[in-house]
CSV table of N, CA, C and O in Angstrom, one decimal:
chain,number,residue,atom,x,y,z
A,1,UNK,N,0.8,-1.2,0.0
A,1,UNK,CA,0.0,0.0,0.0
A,1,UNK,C,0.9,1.2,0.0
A,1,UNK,O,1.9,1.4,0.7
A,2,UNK,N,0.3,2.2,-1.1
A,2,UNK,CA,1.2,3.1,-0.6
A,2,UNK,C,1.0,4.5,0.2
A,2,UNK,O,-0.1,5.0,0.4
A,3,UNK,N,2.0,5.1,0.4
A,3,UNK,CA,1.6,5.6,2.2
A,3,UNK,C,1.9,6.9,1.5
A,3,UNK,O,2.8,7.5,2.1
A,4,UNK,N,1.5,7.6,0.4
A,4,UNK,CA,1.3,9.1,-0.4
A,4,UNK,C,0.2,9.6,0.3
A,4,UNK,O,0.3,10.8,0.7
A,5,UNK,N,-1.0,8.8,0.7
A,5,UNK,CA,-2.1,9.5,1.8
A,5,UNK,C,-1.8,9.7,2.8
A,5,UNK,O,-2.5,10.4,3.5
A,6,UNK,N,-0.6,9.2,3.2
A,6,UNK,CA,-0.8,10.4,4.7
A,6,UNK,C,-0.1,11.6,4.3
A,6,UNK,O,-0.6,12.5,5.0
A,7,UNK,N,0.6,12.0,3.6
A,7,UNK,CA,1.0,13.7,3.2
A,7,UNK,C,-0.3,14.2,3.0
A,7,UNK,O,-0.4,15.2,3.7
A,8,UNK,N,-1.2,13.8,2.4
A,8,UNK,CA,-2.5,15.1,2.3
A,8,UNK,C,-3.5,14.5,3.3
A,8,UNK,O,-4.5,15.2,3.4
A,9,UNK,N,-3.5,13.4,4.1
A,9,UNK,CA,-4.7,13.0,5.1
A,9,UNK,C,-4.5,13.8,6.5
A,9,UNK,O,-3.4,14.0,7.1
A,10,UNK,N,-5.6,14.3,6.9
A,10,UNK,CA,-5.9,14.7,8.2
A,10,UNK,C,-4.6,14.7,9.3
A,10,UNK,O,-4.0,15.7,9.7
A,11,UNK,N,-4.6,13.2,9.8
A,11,UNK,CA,-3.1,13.6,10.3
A,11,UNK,C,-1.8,14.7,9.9
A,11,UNK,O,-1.4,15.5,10.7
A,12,UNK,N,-1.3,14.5,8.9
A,12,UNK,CA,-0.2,15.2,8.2
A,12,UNK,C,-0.8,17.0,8.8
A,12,UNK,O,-0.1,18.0,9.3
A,13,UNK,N,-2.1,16.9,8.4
A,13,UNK,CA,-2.5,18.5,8.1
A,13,UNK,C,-2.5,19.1,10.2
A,13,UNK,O,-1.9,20.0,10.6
A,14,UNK,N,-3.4,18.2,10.9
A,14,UNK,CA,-3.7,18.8,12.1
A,14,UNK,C,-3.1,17.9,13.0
A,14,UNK,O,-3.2,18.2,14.2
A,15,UNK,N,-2.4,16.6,12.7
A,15,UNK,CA,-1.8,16.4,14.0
A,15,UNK,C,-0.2,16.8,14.8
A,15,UNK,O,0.5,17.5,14.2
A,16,UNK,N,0.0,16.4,15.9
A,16,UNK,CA,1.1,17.3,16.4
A,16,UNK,C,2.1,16.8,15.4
A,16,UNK,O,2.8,17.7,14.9
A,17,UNK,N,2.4,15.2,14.9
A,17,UNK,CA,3.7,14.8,14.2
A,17,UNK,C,3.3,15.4,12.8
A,17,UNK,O,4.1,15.4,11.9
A,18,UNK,N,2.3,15.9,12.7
A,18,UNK,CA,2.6,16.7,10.7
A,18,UNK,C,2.9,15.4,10.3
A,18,UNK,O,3.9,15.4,9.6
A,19,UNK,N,2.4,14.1,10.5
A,19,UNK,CA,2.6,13.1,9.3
A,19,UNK,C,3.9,12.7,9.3
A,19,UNK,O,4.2,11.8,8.6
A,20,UNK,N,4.6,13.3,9.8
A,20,UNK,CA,6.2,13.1,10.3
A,20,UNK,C,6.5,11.6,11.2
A,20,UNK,O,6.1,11.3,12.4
A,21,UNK,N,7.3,10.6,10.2
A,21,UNK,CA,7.5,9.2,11.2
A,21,UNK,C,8.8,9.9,12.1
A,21,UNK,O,9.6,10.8,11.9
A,22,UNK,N,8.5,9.2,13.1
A,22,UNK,CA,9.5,9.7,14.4
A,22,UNK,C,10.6,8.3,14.5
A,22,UNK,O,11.2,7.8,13.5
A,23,UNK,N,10.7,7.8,15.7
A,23,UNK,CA,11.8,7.2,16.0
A,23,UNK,C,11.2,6.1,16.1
A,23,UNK,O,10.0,6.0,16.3
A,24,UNK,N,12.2,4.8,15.8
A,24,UNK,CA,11.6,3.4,15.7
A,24,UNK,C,11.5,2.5,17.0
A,24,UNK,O,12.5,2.8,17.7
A,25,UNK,N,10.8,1.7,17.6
A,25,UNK,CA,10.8,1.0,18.7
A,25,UNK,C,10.4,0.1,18.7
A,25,UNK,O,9.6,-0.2,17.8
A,26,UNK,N,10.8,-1.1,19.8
A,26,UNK,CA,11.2,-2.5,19.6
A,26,UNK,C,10.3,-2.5,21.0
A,26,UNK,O,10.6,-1.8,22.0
A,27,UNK,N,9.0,-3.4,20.8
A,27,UNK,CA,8.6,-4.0,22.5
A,27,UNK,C,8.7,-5.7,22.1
A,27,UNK,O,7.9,-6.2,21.3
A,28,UNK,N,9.5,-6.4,22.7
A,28,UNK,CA,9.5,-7.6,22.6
A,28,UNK,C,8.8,-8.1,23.1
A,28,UNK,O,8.0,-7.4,23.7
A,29,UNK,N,8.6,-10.1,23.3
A,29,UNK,CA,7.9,-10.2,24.6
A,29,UNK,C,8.5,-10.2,25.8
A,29,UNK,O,7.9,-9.7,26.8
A,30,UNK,N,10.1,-10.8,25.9
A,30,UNK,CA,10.9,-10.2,26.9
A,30,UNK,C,10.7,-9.2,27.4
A,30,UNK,O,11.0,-8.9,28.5
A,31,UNK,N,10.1,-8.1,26.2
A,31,UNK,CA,10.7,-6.5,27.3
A,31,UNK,C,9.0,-5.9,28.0
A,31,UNK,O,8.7,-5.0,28.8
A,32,UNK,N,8.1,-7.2,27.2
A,32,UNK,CA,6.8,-6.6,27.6
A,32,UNK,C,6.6,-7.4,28.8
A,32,UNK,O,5.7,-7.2,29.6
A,33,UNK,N,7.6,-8.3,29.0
A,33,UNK,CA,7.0,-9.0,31.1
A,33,UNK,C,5.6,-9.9,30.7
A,33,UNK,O,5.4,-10.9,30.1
A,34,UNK,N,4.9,-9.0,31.6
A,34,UNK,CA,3.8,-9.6,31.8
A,34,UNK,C,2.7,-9.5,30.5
A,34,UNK,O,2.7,-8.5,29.9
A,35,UNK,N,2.0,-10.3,30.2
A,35,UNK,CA,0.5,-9.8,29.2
A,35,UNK,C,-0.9,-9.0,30.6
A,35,UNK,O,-1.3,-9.2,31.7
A,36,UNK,N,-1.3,-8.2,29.7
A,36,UNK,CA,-2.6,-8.2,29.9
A,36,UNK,C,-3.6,-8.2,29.3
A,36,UNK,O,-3.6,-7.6,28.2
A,37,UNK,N,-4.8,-8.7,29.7
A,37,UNK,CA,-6.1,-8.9,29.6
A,37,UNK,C,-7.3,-8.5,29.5
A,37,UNK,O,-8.2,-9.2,29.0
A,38,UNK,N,-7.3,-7.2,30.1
A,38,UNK,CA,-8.4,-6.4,29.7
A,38,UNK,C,-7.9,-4.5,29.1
A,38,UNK,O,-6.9,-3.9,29.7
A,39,UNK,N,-8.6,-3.9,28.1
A,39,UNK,CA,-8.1,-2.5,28.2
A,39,UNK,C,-8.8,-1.5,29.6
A,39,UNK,O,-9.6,-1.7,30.5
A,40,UNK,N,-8.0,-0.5,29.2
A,40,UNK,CA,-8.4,0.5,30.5
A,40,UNK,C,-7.0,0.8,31.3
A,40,UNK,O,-5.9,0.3,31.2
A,41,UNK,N,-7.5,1.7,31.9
A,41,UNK,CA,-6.2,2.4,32.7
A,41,UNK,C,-5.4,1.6,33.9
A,41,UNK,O,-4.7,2.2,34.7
A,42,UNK,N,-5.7,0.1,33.8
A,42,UNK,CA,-5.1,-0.4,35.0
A,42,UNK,C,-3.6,-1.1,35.1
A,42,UNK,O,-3.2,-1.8,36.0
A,43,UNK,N,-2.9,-0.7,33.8
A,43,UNK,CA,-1.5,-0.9,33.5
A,43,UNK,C,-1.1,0.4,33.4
A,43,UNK,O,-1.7,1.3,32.9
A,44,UNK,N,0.4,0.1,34.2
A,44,UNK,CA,1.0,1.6,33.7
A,44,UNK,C,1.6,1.3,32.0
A,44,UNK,O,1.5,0.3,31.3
A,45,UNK,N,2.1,2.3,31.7
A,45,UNK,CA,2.7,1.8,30.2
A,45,UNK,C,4.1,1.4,30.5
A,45,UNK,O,5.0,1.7,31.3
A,46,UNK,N,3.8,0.4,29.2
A,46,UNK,CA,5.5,-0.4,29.3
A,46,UNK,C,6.3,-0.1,28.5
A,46,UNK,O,7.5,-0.5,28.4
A,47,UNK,N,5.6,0.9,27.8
A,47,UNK,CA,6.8,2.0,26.7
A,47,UNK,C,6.1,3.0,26.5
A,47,UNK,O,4.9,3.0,26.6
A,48,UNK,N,7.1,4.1,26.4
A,48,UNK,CA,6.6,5.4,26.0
A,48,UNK,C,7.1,6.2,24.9
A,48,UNK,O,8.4,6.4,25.0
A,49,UNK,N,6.6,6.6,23.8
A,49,UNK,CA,7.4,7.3,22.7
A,49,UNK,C,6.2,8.9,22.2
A,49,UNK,O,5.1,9.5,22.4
A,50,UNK,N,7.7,9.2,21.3
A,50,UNK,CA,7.1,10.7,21.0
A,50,UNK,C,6.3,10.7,19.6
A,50,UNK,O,6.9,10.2,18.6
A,51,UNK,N,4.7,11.4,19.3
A,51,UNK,CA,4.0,11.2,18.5
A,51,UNK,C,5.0,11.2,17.1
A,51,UNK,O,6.1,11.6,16.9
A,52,UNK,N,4.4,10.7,16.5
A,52,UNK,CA,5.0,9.7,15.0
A,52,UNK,C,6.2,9.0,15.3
A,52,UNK,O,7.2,8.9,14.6
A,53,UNK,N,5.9,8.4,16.5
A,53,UNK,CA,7.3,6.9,16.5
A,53,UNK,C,6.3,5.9,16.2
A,53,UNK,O,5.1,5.7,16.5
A,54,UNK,N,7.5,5.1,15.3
A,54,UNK,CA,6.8,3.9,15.0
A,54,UNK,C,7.4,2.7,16.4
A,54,UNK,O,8.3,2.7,17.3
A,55,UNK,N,6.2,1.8,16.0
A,55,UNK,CA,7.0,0.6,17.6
A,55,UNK,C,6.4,-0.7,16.9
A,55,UNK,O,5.2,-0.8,16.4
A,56,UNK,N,7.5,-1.7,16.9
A,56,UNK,CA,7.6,-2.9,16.2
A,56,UNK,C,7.4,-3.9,17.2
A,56,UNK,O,8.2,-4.1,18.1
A,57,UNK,N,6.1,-4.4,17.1
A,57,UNK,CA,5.8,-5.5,18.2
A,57,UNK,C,5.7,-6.5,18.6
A,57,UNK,O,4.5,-6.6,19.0
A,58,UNK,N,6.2,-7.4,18.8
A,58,UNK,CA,5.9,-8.8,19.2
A,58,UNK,C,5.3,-9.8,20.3
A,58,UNK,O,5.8,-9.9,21.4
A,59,UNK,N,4.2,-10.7,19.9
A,59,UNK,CA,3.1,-10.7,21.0
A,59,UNK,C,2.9,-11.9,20.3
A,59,UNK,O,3.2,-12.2,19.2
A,60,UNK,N,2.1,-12.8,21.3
A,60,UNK,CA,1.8,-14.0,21.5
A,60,UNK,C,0.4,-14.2,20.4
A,60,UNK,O,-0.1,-13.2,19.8
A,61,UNK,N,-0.1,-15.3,20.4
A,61,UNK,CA,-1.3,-15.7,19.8
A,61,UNK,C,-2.0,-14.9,21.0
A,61,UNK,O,-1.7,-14.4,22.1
A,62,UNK,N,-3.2,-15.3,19.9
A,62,UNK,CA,-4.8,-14.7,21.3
A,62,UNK,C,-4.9,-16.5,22.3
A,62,UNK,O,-5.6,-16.7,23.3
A,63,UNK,N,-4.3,-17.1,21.7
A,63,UNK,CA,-4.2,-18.2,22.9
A,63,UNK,C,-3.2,-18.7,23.5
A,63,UNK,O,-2.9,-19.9,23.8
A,64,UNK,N,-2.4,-17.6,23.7
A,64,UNK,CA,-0.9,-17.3,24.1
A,64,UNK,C,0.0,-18.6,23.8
A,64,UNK,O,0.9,-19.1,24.5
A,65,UNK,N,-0.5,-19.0,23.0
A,65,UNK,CA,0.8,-20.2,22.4
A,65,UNK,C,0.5,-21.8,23.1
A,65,UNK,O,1.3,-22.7,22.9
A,66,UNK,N,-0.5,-22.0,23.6
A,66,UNK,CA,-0.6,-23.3,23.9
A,66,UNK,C,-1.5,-24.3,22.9
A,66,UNK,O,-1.8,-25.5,23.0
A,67,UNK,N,-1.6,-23.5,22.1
A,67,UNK,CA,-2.5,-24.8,20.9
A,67,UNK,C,-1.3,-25.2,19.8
A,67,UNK,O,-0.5,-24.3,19.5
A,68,UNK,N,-1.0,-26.4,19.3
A,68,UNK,CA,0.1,-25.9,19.4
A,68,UNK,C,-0.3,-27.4,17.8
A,68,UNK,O,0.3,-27.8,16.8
A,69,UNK,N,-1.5,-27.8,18.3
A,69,UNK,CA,-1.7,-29.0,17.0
A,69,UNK,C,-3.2,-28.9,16.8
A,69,UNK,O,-3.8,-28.1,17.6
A,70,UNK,N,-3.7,-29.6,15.8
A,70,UNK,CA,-4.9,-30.1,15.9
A,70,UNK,C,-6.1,-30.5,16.4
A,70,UNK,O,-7.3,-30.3,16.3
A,71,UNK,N,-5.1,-31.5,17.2
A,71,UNK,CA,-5.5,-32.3,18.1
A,71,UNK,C,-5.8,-31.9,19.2
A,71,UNK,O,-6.6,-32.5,19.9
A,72,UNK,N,-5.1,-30.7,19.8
A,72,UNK,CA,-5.0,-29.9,20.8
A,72,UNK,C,-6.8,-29.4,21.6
A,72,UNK,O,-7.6,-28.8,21.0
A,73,UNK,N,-7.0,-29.7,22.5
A,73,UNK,CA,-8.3,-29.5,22.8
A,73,UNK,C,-8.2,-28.0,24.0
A,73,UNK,O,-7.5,-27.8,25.0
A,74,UNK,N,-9.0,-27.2,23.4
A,74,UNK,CA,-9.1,-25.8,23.7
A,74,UNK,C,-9.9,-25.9,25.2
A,74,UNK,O,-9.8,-25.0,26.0
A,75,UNK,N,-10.4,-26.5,25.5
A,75,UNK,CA,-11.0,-26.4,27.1
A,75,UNK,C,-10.3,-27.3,27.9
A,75,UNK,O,-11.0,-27.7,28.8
A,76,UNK,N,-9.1,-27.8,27.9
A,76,UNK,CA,-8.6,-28.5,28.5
A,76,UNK,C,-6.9,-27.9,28.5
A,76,UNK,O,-6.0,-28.4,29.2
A,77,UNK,N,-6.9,-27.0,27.7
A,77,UNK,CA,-5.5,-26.5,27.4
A,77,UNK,C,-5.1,-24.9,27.5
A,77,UNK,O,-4.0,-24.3,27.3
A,78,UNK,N,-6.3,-24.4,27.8
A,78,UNK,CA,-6.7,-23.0,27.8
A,78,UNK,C,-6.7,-22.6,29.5
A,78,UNK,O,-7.3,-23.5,30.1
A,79,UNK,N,-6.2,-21.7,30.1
A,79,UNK,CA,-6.7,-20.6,31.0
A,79,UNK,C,-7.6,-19.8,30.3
A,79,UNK,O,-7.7,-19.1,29.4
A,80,UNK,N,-8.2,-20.2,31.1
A,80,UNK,CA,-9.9,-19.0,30.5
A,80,UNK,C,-9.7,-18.4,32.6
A,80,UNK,O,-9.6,-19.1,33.7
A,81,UNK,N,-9.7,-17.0,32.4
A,81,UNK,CA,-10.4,-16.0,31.8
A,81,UNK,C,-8.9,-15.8,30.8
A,81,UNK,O,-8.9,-15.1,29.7
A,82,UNK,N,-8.3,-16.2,31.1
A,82,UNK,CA,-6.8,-15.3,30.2
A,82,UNK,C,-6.9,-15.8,28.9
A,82,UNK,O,-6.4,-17.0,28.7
A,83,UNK,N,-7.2,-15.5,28.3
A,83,UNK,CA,-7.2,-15.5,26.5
A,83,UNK,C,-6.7,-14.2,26.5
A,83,UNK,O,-6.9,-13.3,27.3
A,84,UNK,N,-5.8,-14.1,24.7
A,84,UNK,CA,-5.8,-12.8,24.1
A,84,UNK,C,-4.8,-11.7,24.6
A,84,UNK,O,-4.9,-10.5,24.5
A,85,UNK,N,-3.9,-12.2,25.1
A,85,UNK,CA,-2.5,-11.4,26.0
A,85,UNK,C,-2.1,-10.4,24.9
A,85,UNK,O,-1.7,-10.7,23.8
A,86,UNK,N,-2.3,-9.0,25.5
A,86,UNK,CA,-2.2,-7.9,25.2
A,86,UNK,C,-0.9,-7.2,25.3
A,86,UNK,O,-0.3,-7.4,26.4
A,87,UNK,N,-0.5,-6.7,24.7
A,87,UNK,CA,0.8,-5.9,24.4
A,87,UNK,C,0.6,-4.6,25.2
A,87,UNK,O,-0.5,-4.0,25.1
A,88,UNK,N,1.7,-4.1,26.0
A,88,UNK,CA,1.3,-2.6,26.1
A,88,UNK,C,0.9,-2.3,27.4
A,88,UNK,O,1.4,-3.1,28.2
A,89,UNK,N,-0.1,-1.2,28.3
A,89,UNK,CA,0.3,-0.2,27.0
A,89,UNK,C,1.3,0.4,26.5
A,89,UNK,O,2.4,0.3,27.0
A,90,UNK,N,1.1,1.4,25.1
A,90,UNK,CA,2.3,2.3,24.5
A,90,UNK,C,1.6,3.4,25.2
A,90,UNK,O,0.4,3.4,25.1
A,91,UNK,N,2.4,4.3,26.0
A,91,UNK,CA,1.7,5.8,25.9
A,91,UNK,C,2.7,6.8,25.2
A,91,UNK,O,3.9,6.9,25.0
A,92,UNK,N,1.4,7.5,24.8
A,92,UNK,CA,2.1,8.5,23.9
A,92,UNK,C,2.3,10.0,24.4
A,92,UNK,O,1.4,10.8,24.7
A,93,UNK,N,3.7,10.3,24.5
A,93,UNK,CA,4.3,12.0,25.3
A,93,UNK,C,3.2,13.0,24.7
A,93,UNK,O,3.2,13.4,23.5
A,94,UNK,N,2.4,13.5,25.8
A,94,UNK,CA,1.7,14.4,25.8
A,94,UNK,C,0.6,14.5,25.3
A,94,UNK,O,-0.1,15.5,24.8
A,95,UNK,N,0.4,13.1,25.5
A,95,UNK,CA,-1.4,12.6,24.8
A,95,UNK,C,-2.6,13.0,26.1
A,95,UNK,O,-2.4,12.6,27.3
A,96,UNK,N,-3.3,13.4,25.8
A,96,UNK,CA,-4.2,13.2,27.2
A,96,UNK,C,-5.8,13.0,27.4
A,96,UNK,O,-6.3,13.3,26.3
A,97,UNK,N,-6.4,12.8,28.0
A,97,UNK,CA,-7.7,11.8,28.6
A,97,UNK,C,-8.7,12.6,27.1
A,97,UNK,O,-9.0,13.8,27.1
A,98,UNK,N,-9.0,12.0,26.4
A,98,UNK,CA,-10.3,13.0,25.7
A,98,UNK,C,-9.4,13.2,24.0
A,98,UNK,O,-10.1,13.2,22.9
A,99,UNK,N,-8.2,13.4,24.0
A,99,UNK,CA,-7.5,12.9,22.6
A,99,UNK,C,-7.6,12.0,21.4
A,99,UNK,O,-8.1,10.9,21.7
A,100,UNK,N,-7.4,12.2,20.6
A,100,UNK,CA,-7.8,11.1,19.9
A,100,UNK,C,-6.6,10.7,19.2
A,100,UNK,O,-6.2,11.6,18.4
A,101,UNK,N,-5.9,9.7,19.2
A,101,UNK,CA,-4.5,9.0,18.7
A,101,UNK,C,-4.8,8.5,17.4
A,101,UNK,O,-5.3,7.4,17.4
A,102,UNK,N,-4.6,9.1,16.3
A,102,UNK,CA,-4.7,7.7,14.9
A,102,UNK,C,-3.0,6.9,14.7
A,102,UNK,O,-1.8,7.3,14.5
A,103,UNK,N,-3.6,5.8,14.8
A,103,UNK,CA,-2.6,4.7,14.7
A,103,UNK,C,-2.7,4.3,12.7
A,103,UNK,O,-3.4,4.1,11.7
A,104,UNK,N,-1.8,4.3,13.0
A,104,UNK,CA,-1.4,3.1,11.1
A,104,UNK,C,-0.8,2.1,11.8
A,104,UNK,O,0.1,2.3,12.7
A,105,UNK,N,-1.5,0.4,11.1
A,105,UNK,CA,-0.9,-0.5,11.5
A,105,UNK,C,-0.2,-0.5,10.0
A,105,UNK,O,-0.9,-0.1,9.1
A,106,UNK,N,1.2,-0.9,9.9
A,106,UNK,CA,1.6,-0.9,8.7
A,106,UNK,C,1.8,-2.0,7.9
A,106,UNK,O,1.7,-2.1,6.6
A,107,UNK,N,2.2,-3.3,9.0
A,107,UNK,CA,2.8,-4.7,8.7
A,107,UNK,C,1.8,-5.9,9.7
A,107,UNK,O,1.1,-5.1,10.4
A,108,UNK,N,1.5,-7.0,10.0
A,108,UNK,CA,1.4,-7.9,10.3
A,108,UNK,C,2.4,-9.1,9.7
A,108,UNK,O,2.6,-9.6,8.5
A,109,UNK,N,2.8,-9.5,11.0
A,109,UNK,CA,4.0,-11.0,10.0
A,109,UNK,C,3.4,-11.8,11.3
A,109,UNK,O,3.0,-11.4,12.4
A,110,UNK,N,3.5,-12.8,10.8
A,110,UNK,CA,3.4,-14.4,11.5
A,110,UNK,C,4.2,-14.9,12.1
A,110,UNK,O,4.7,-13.8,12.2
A,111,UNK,N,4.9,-15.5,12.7
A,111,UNK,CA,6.1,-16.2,13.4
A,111,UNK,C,5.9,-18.1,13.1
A,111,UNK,O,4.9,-18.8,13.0
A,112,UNK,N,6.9,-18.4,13.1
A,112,UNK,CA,7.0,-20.1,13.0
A,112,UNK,C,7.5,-20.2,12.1
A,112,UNK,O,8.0,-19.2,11.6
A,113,UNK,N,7.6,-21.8,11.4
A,113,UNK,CA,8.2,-22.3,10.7
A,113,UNK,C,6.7,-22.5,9.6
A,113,UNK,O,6.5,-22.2,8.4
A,114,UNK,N,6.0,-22.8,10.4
A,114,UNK,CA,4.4,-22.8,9.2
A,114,UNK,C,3.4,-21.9,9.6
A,114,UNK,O,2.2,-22.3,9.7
A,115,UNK,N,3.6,-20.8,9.8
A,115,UNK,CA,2.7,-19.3,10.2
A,115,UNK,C,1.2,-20.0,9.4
A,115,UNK,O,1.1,-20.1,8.2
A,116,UNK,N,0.0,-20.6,10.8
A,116,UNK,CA,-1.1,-20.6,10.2
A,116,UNK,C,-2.1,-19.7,11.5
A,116,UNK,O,-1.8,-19.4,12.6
A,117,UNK,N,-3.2,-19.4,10.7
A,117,UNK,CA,-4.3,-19.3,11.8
A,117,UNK,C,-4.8,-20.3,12.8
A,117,UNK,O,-4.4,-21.5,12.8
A,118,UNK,N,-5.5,-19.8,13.6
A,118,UNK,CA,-6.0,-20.7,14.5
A,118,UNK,C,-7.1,-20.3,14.8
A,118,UNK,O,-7.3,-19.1,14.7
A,119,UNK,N,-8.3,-21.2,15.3
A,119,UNK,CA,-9.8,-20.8,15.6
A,119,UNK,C,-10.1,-22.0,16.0
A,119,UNK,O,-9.5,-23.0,15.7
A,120,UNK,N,-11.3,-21.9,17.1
A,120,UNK,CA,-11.9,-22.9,17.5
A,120,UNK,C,-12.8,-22.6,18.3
A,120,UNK,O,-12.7,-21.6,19.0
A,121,UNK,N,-14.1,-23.5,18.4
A,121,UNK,CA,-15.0,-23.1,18.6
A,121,UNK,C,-15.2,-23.4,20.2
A,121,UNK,O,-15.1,-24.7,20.4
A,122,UNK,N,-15.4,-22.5,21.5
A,122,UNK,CA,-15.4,-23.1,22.4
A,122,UNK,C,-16.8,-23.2,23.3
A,122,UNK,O,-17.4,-22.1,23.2
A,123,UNK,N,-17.6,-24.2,24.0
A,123,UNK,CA,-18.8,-23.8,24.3
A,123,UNK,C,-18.7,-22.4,25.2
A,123,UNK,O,-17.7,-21.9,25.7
A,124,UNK,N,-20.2,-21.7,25.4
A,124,UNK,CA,-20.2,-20.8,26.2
A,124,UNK,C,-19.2,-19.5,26.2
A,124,UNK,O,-19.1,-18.9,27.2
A,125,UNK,N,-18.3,-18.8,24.9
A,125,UNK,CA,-17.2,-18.6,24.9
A,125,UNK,C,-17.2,-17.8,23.4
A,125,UNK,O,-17.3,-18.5,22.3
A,126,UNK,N,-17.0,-16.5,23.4
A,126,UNK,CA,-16.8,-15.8,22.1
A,126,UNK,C,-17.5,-15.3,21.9
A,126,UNK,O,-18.6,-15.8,22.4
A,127,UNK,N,-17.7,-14.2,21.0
A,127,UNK,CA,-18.0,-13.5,20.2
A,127,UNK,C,-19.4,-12.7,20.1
A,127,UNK,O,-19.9,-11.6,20.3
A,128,UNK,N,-19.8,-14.3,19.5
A,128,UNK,CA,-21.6,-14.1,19.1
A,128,UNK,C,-22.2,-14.9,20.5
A,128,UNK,O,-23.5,-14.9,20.4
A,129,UNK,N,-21.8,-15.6,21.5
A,129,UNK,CA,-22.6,-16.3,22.7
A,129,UNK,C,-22.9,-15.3,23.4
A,129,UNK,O,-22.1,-14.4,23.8
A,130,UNK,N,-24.4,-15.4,23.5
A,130,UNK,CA,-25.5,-14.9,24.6
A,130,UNK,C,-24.9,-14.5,25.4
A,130,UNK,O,-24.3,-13.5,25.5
A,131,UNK,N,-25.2,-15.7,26.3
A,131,UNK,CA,-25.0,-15.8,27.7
A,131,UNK,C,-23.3,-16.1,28.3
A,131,UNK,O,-22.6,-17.0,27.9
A,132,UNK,N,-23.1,-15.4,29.2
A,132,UNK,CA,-21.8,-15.6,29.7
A,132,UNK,C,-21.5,-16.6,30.5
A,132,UNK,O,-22.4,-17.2,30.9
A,133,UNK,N,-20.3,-16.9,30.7
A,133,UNK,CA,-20.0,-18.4,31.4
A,133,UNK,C,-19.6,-18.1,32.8
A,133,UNK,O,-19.0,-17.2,33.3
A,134,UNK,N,-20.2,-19.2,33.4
A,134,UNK,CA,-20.0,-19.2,35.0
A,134,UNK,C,-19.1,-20.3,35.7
A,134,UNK,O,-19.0,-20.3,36.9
C-alpha cells in the first residue's frame, strides 16, 4: 500500500507529528514481562514514545501459544479468563484523557516455521454467545 495518503490526510495536516514518522521501537515479549487482559487504565505503560514513533511489536497468539496442534483440545489446554494477551500499554508523550490518537498498523507477520491461523469453537465462549460463562 502506498503511504502518499498520509502527506495530504488529516493527520499530516492537524496532528502534532505533521505526518512526520518519528523514531523506531522494539517491545519484545521479553521486554513486555507480563500480558494483559483487559483494556483501561489499569497498566501503567510499558513504553513510552514521542507522537510519529513507529513501535515494532511482538506478542503471543490470542491463545498465548498453547495450541500448538490439531489435536489440541481448547478447554482443556486454555486458561480461561486469560485469552488474548495484550501488548502494552504504549503511551504516547503528551497525549491526554479525551484525545484522539490515529494509529497506522503498517505490517502484520506471523512467526514459526508454518505461520497458520488458528480458531476454535469453544462452548459458552466468544464472540456471538448470549449468555456468559459461569
Amino acid at each position: 500500500m502506498s503511504e502518499d495518503w498520509l502527506k495530504t490526510s488529516i493527520m499530516a495536516k492537524r496532528a502534532v507529528a505533521k505526518g512526520a514518522t518519528g523514531a523506531t521501537h522494539s517491545l519484545t515479549i521479553e521486554q513486555q514481562g507480563g500480558f494483559h487482559y483487559v483494556y483501561g487504565p489499569y497498566a501503567k505503560p510499558t513504553l513510552s514514545i514521542d507522537p510519529g514513533g513507529v513501535v515494532v511489536v511482538e506478542t503471543e497468539d490470542a491463545f498465548g501459544g498453547v495450541l500448538t496442534k490439531e489435536t489440541d483440545s481448547p478447554t482443556a489446554k486454555l486458561n480461561f479468563p486469560y485469552l488474548n494477551p495484550q501488548c502494552g500499554p504504549i503511551a504516547v508523550k503528551g497525549a491526554k484523557k479525551g484525545d484522539c490518537l490515529a494509529i497506522y498498523i503498517r505490517d502484520v507477520e506471523t512467526r514459526g516455521e508454518q505461520p497458520a491461523g488458528t480458531t476454535c469453537i469453544i462452548p459458552e465462549f466468544g464472540g456471538l454467545v448470549g449468555t456468559g460463562s459461569t
